[in-house]
mmCIF file of C-alpha atoms in Angstrom:
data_model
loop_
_atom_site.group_PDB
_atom_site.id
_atom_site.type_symbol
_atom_site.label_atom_id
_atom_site.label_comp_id
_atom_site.label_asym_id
_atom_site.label_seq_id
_atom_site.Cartn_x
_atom_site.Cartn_y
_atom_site.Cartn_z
ATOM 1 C CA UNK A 192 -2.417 -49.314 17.217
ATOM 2 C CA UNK A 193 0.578 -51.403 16.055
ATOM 3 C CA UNK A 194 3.396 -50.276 14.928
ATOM 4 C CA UNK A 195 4.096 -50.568 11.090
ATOM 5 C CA UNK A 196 7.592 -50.953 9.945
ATOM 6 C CA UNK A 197 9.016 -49.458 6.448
ATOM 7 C CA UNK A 198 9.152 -52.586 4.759
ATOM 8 C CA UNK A 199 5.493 -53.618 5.366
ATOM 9 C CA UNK A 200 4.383 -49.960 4.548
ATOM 10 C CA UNK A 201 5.752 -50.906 1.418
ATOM 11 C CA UNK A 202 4.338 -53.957 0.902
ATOM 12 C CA UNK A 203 1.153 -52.167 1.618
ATOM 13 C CA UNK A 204 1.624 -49.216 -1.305
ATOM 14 C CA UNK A 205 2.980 -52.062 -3.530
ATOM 15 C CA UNK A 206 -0.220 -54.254 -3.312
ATOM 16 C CA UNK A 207 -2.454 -51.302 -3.106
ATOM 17 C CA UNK A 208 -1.120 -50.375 -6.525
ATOM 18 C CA UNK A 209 -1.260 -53.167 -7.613
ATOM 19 C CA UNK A 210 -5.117 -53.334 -6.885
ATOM 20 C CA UNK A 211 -5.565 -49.984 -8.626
ATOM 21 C CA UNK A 212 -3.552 -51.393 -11.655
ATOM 22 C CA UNK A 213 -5.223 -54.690 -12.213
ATOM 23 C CA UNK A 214 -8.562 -53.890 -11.463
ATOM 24 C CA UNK A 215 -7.980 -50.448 -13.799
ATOM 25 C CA UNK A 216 -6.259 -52.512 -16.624
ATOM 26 C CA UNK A 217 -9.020 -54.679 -16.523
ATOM 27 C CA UNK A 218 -12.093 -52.941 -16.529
ATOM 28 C CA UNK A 219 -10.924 -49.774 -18.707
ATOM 29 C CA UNK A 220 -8.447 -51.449 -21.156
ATOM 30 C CA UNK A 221 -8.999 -55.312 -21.484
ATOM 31 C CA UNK A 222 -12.952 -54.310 -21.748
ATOM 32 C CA UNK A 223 -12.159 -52.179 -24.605
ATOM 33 C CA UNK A 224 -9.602 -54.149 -26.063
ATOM 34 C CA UNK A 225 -11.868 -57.051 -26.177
ATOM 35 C CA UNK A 226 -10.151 -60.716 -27.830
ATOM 36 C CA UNK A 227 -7.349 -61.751 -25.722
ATOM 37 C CA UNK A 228 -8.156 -59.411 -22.855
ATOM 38 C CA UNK A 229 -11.241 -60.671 -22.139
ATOM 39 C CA UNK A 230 -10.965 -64.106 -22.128
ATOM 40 C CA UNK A 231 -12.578 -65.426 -19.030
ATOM 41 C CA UNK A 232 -9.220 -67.242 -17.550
ATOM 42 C CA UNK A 233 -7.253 -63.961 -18.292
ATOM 43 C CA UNK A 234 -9.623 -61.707 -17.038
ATOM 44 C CA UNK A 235 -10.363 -63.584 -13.806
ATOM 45 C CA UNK A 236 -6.878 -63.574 -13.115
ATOM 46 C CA UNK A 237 -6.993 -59.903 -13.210
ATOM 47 C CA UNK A 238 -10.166 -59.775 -10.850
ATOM 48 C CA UNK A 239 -8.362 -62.160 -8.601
ATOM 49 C CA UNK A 240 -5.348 -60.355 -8.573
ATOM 50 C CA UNK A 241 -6.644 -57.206 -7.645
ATOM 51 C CA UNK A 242 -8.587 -58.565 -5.060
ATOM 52 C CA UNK A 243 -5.205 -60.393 -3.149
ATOM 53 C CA UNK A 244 -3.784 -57.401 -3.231
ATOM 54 C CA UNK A 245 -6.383 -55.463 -1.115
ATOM 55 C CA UNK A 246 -6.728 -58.310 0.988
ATOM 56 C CA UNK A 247 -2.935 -58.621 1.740
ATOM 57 C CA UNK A 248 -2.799 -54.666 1.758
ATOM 58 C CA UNK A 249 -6.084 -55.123 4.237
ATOM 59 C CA UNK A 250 -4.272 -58.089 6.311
ATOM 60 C CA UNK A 251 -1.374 -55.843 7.043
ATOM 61 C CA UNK A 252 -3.366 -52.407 8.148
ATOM 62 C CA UNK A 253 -5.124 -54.500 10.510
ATOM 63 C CA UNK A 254 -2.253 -55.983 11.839
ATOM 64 C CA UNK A 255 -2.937 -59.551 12.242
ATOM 65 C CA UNK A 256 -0.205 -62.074 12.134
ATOM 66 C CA UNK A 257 -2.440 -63.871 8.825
ATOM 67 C CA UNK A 258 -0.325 -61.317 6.920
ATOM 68 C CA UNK A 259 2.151 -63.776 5.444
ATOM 69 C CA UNK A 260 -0.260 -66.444 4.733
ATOM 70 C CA UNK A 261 -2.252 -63.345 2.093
ATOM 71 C CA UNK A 262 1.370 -62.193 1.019
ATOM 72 C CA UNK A 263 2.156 -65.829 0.148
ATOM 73 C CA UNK A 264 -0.986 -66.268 -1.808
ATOM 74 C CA UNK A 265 -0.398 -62.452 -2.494
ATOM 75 C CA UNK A 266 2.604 -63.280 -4.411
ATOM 76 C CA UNK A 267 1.750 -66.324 -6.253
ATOM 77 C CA UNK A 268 -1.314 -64.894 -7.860
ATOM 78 C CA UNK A 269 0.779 -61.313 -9.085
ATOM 79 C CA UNK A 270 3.099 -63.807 -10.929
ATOM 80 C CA UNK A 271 0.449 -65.697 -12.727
ATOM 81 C CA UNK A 272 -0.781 -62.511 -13.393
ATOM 82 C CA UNK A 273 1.932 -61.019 -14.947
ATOM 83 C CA UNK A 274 2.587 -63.786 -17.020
ATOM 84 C CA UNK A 275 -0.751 -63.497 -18.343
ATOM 85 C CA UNK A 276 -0.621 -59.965 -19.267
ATOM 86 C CA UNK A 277 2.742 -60.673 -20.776
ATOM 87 C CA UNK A 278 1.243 -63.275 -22.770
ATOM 88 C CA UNK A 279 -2.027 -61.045 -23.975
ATOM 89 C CA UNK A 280 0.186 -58.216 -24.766
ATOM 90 C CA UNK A 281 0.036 -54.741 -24.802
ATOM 91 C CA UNK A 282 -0.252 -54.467 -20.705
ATOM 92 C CA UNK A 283 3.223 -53.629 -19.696
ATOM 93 C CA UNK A 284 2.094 -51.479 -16.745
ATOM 94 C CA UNK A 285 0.053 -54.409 -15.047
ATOM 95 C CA UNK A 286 2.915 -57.172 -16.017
ATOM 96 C CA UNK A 287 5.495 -54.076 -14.167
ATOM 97 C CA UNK A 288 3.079 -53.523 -10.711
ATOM 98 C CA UNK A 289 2.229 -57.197 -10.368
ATOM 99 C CA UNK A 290 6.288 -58.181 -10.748
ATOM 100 C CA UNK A 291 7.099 -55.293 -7.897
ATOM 101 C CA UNK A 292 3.821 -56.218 -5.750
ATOM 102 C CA UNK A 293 5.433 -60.042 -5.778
ATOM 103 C CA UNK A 294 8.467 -59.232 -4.513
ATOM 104 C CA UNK A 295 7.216 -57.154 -2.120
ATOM 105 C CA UNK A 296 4.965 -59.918 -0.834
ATOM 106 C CA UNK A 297 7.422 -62.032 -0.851
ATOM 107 C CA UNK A 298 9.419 -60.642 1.468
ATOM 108 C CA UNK A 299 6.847 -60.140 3.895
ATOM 109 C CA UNK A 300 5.751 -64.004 3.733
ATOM 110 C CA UNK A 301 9.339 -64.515 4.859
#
């Protein structure tokens, strides 16, 4: 088994949060909220973003070297969705995680 270090064991709760937040936010707040929170670009943002995250999380248990190319796109896709959410409103929590989860990925894509 390889060895994981402290920062990618944080990566990995980061973007496993993350997942839990987006994919949460989205199917038992933005569902309810209906209007702005379901508009398809919004919403698939949300779907996408939580699924990067479990990938990159997924990438990194494994241990493959890929790692940085899914914390890259990891990254990238956390920031477009926080700017959504920021935009819709009213989703502070998932705007928070995804910000935290893209630094975090960040740093491992390094």
């Amino acid at each position: 088994m390889h060895q994981i270090s402290n920062e990618m064991q944080s990566c990995i709760d980061e973007c496993l949060r993350c997942y839990q937040t987006c994919l949460g936010m989205a199917s038992n707040h933005c569902l309810s909220a209906g209007g702005k929170h379901v508009e398809p670009t919004h919403f698939r943002l949300m779907m996408a973003c939580a699924e990067i995250c479990r990938t990159s999380a997924h990438f990194m248990l494994i241990g493959t070297p890929e790692h940085k190319h899914t914390c890259r796109a990891c990254a990238e896709v956390c920031e477009a969705c926080a700017r959504s959410c920021e935009q819709v409103g009213d989703m502070q929590e998932c705007v928070e995680q995804c910000r935290r989860c893209a630094e975090s990925c960040r740093k491992m894509a390094a």
